[in-house]
PDB file of C-alpha atoms in Angstrom:
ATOM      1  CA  UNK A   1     199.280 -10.716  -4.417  1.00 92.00           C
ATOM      2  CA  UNK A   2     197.353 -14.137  -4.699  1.00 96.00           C
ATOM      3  CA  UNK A   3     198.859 -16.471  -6.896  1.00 98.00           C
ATOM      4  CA  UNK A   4     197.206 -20.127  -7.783  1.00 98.00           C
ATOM      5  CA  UNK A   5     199.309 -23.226  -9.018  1.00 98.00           C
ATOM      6  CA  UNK A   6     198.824 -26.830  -8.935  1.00 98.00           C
ATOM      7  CA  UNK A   7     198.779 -28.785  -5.423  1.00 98.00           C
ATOM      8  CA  UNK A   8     202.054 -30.616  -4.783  1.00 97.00           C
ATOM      9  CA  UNK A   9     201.784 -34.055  -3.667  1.00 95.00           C
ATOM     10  CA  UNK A  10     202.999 -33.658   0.428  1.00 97.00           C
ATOM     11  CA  UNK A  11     199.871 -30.944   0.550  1.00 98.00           C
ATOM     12  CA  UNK A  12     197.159 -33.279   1.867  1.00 98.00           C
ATOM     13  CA  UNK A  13     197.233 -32.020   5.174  1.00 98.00           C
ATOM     14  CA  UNK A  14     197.758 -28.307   4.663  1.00 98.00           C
ATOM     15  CA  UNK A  15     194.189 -28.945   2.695  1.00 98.00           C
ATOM     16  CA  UNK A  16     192.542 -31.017   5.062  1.00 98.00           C
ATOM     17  CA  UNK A  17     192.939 -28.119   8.049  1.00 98.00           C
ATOM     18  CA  UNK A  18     191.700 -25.354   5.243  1.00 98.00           C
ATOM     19  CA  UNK A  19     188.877 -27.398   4.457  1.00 98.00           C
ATOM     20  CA  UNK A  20     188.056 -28.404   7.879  1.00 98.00           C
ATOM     21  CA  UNK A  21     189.053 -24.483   9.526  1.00 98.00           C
ATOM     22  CA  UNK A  22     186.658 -23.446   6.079  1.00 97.00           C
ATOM     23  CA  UNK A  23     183.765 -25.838   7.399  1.00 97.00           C
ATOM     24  CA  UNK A  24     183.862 -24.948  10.674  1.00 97.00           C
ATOM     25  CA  UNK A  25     183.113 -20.929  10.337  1.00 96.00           C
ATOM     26  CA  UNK A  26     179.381 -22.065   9.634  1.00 94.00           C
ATOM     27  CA  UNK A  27     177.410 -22.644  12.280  1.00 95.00           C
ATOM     28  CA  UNK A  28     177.657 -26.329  12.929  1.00 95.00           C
ATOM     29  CA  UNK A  29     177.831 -28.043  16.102  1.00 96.00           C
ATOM     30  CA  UNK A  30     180.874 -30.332  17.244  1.00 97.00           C
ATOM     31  CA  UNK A  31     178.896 -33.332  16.429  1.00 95.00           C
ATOM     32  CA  UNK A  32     178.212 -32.364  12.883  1.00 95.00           C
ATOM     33  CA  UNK A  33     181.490 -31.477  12.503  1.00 97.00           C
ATOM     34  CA  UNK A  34     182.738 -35.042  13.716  1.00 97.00           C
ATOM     35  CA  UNK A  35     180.104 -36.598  11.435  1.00 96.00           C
ATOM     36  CA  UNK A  36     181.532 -34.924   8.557  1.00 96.00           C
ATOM     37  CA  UNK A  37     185.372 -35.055   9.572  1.00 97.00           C
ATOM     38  CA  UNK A  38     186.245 -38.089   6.728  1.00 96.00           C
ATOM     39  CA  UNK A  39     184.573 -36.324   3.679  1.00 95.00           C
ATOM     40  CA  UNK A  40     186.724 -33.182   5.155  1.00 96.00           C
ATOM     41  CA  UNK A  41     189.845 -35.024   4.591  1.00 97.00           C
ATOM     42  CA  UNK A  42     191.811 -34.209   1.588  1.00 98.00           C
ATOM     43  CA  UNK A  43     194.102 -37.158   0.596  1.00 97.00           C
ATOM     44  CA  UNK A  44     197.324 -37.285  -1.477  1.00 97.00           C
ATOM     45  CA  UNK A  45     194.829 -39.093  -4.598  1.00 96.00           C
ATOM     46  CA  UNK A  46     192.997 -35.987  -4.455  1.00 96.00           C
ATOM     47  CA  UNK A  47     195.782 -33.228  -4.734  1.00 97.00           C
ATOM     48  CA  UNK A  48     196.001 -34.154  -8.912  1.00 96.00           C
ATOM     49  CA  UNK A  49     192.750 -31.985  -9.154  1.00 96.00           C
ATOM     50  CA  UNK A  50     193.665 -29.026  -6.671  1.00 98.00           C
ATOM     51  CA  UNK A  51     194.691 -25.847  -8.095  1.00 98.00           C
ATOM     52  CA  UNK A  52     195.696 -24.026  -4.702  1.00 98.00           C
ATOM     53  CA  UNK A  53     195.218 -19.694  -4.067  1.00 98.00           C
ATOM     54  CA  UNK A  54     198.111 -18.670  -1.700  1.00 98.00           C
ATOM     55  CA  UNK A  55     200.153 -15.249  -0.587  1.00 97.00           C
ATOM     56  CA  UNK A  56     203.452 -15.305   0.660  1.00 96.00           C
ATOM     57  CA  UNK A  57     203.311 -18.474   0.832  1.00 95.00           C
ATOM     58  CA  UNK A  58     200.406 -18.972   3.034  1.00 97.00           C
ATOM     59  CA  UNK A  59     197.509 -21.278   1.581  1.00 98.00           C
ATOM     60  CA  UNK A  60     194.028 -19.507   1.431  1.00 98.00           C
ATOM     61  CA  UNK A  61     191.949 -21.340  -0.447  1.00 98.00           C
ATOM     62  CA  UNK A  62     191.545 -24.103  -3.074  1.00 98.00           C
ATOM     63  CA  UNK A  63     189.481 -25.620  -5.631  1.00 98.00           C
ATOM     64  CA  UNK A  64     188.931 -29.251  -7.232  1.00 98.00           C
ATOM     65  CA  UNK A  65     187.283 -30.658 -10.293  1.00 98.00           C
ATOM     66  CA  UNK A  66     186.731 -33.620 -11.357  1.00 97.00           C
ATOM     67  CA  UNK A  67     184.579 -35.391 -13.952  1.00 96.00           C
ATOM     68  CA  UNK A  68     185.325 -37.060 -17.293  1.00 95.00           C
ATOM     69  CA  UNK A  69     184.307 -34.906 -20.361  1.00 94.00           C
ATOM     70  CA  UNK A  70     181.602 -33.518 -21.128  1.00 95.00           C
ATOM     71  CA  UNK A  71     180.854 -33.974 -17.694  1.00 96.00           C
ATOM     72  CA  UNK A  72     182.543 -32.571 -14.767  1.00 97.00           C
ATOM     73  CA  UNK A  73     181.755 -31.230 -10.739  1.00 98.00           C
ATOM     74  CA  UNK A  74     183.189 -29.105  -9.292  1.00 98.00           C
ATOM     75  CA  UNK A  75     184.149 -31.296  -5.950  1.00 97.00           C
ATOM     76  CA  UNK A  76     185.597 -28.647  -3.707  1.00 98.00           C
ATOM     77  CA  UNK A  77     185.850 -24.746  -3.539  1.00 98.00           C
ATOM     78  CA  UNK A  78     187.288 -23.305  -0.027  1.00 98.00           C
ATOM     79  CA  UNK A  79     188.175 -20.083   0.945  1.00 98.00           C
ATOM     80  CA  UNK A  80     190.306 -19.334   4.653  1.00 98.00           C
ATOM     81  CA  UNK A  81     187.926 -17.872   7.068  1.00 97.00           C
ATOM     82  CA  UNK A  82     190.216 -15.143   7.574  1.00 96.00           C
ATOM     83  CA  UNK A  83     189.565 -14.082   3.736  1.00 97.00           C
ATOM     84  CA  UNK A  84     186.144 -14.857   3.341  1.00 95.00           C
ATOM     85  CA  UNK A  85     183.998 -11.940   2.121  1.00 93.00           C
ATOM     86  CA  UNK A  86     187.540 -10.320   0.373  1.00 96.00           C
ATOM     87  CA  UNK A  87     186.620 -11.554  -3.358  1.00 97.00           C
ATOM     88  CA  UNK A  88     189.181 -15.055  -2.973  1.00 98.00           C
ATOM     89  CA  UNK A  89     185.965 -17.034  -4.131  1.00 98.00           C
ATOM     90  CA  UNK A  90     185.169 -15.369  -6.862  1.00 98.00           C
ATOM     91  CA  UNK A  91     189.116 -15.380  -8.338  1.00 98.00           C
ATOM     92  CA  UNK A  92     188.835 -19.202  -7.346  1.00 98.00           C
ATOM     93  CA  UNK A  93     185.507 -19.379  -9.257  1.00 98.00           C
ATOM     94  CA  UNK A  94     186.589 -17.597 -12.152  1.00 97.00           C
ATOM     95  CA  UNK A  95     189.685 -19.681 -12.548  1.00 98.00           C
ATOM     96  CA  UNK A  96     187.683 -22.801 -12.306  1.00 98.00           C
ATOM     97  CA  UNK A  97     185.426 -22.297 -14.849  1.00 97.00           C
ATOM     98  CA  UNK A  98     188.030 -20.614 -17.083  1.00 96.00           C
ATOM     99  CA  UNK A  99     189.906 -23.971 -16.250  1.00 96.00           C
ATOM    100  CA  UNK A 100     186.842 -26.098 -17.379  1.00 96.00           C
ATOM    101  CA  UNK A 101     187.266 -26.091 -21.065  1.00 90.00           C
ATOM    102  CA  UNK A 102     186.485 -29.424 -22.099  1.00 93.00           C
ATOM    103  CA  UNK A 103     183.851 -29.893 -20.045  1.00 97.00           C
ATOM    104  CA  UNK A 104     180.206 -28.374 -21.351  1.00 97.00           C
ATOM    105  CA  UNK A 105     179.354 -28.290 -17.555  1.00 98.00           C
ATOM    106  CA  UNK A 106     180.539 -28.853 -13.923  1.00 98.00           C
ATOM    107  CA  UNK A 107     177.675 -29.794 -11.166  1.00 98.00           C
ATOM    108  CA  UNK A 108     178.152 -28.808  -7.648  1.00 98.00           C
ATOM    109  CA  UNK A 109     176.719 -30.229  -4.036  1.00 97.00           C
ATOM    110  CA  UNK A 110     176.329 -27.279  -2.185  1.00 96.00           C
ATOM    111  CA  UNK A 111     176.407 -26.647   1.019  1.00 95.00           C
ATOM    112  CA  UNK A 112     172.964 -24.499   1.917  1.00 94.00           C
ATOM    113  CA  UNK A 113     175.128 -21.913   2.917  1.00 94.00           C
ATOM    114  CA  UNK A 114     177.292 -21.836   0.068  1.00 95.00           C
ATOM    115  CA  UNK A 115     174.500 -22.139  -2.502  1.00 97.00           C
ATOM    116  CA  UNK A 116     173.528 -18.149  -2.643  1.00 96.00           C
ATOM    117  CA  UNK A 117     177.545 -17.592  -3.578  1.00 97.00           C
ATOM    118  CA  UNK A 118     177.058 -20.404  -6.544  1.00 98.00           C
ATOM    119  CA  UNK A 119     173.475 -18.727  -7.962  1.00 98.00           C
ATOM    120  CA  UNK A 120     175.700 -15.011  -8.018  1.00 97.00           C
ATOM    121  CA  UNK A 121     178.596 -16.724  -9.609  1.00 97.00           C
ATOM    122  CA  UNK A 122     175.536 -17.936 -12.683  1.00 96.00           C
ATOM    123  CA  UNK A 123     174.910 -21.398 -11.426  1.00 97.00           C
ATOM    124  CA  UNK A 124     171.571 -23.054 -11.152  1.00 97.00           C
ATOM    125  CA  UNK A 125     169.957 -24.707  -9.097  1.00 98.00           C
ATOM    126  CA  UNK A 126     168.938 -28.460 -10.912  1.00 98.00           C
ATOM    127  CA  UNK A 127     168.039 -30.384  -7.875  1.00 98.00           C
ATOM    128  CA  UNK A 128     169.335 -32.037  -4.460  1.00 98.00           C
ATOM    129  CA  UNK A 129     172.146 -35.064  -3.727  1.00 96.00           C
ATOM    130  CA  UNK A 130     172.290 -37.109  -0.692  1.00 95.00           C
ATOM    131  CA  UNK A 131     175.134 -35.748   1.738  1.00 91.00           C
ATOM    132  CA  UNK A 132     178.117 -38.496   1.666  1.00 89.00           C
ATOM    133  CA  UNK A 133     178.138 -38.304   5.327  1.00 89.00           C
ATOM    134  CA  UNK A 134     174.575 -38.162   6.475  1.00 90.00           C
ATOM    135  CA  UNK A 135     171.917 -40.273   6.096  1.00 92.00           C
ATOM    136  CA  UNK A 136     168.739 -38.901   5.281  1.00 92.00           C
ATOM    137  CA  UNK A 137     170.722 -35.340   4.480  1.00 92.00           C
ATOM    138  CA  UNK A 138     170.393 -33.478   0.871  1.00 95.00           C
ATOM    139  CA  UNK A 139     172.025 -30.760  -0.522  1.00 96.00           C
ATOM    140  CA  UNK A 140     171.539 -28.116  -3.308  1.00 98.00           C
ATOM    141  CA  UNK A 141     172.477 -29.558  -6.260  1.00 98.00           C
ATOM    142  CA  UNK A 142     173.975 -27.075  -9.112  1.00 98.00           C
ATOM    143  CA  UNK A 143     175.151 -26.477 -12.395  1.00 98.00           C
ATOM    144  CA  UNK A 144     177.157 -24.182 -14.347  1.00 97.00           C
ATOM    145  CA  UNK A 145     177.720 -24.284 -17.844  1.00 97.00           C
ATOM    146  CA  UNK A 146     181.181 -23.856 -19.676  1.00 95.00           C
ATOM    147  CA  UNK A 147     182.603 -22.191 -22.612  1.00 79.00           C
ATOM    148  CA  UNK A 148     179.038 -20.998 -24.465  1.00 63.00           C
ATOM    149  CA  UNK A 149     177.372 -23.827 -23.952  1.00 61.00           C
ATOM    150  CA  UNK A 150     173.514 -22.726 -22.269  1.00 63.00           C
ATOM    151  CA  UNK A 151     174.352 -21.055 -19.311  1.00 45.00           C
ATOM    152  CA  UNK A 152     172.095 -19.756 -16.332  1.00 41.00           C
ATOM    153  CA  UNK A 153     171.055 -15.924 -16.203  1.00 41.00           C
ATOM    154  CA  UNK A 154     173.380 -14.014 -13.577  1.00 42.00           C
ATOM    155  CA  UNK A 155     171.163 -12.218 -11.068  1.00 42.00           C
ATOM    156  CA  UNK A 156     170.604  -8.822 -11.477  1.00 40.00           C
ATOM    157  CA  UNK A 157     172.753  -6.352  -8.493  1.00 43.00           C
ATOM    158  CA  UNK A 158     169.814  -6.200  -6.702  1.00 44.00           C
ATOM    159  CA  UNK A 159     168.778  -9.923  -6.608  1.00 43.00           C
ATOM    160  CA  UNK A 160     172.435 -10.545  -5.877  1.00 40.00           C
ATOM    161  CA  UNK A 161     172.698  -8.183  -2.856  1.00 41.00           C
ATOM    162  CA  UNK A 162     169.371  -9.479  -1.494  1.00 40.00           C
ATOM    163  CA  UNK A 163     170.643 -12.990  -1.847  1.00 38.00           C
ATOM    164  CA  UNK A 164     174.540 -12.074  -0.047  1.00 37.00           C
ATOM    165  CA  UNK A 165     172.185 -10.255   2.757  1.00 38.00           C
ATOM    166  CA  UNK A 166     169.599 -13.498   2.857  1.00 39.00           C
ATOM    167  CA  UNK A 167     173.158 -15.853   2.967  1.00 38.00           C
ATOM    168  CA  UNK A 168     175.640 -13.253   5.329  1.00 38.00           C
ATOM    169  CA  UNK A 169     177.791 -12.691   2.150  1.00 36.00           C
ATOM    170  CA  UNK A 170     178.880 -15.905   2.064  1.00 35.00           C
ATOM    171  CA  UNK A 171     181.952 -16.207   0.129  1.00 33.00           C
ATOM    172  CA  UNK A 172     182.600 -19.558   1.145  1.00 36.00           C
ATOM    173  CA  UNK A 173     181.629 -22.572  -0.869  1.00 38.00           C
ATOM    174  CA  UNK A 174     181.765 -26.226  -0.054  1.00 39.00           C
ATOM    175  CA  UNK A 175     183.217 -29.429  -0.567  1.00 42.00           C
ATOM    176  CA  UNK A 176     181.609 -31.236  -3.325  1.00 42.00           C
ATOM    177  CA  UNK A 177     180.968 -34.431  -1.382  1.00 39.00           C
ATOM    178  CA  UNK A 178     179.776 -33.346   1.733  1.00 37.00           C
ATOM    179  CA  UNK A 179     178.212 -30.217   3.412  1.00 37.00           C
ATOM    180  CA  UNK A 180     176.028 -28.711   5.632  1.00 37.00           C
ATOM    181  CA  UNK A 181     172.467 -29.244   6.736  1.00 36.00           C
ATOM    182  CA  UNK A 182     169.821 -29.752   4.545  1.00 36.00           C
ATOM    183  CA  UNK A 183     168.764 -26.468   5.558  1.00 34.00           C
ATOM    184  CA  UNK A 184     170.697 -23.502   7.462  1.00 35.00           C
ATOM    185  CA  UNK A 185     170.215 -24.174  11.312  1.00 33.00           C
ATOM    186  CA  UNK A 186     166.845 -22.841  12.503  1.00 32.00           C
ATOM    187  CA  UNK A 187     164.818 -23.242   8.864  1.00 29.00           C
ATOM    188  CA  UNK A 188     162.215 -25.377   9.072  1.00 27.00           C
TER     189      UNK A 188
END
């Protein structure tokens, strides 16, 4: 059984390798990877918005918002490689947004390969952000809206299944401040 809870304050580290381990599934090359190795660093300032998903004891995943009301982002979402594709993301998701009241949205930098998981989860898609890490980069930028406030249409099964097919049912989402390519490797 999963169980979430608040991040303690000596958990920087145990983050850090999730998020990196979490990061490095995709596709990316060492050197992107080393690009983006300081926006995958959790530090102990940053644990106060973790809520962290763990079994036995064993991290798995974690989530972070931030954001002063009405406004908020969701800055991280991370799921273990090992349980990616098991339905972690969506509990995390759920809990998140369930966790949001307050807010009357949270925005989201996306990693391109995370983005098809966000638009299933009812997010939309409201423009791009410059990647913290690299110059020239953007990423999806997204928005979900909280507690009845307008909210984006949740894509039909069929949309949904063509979209986890078009993203290799990515249940994996990104850190807020960094991630990926502007586009998957090998898009124009």
């Amino acid at each position: 059984m999963v169980t979430l809870r608040r991040a303690r304050p000596d958990e920087a580290g145990v983050l850090t390798a999730l998020v990196r381990a979490a990061k490095a599934h995709w596709p990316y090359d060492a050197a992107f990877l080393a690009a983006v190795r300081d926006e995958l660093t959790v530090r102990p300032g940053d644990l106060e918005r973790f809520v962290i998903a763990e079994r036995d004891g064993v991290v798995l995943g974690c989530y972070g918002i931030g954001g002063t009301p009405p406004a908020g982002e969701l800055t991280d979402l991370w799921v273990a490689p090992g349980v990616i594709g098991t339905g972690l993301g969506r509990v995390l998701w759920d809990h998140a947004v369930a966790s949001a009241a307050g807010y009357e949205y949270l925005d989201i930098d996306a990693d391109p390969y995370a983005e098809g998981f966000y638009l299933r989860m009812g997010a939309e898609r409201i423009g791009e952000s410059p990647s913290g890490s690299i110059p020239g980069r953007v990423l999806p930028r997204l928005r979900v809206w909280i507690n009845g406030t307008r909210r984006a249409t949740v894509r039909s099964d069929d949309e949904a299944d063509r979209h986890r097919e078009e993203d290799g049912g990515a249940h994996h989402v990104e850190r807020g401040r960094d991630t990926g390519p502007a586009q998957p490797p090998g898009h124009p």
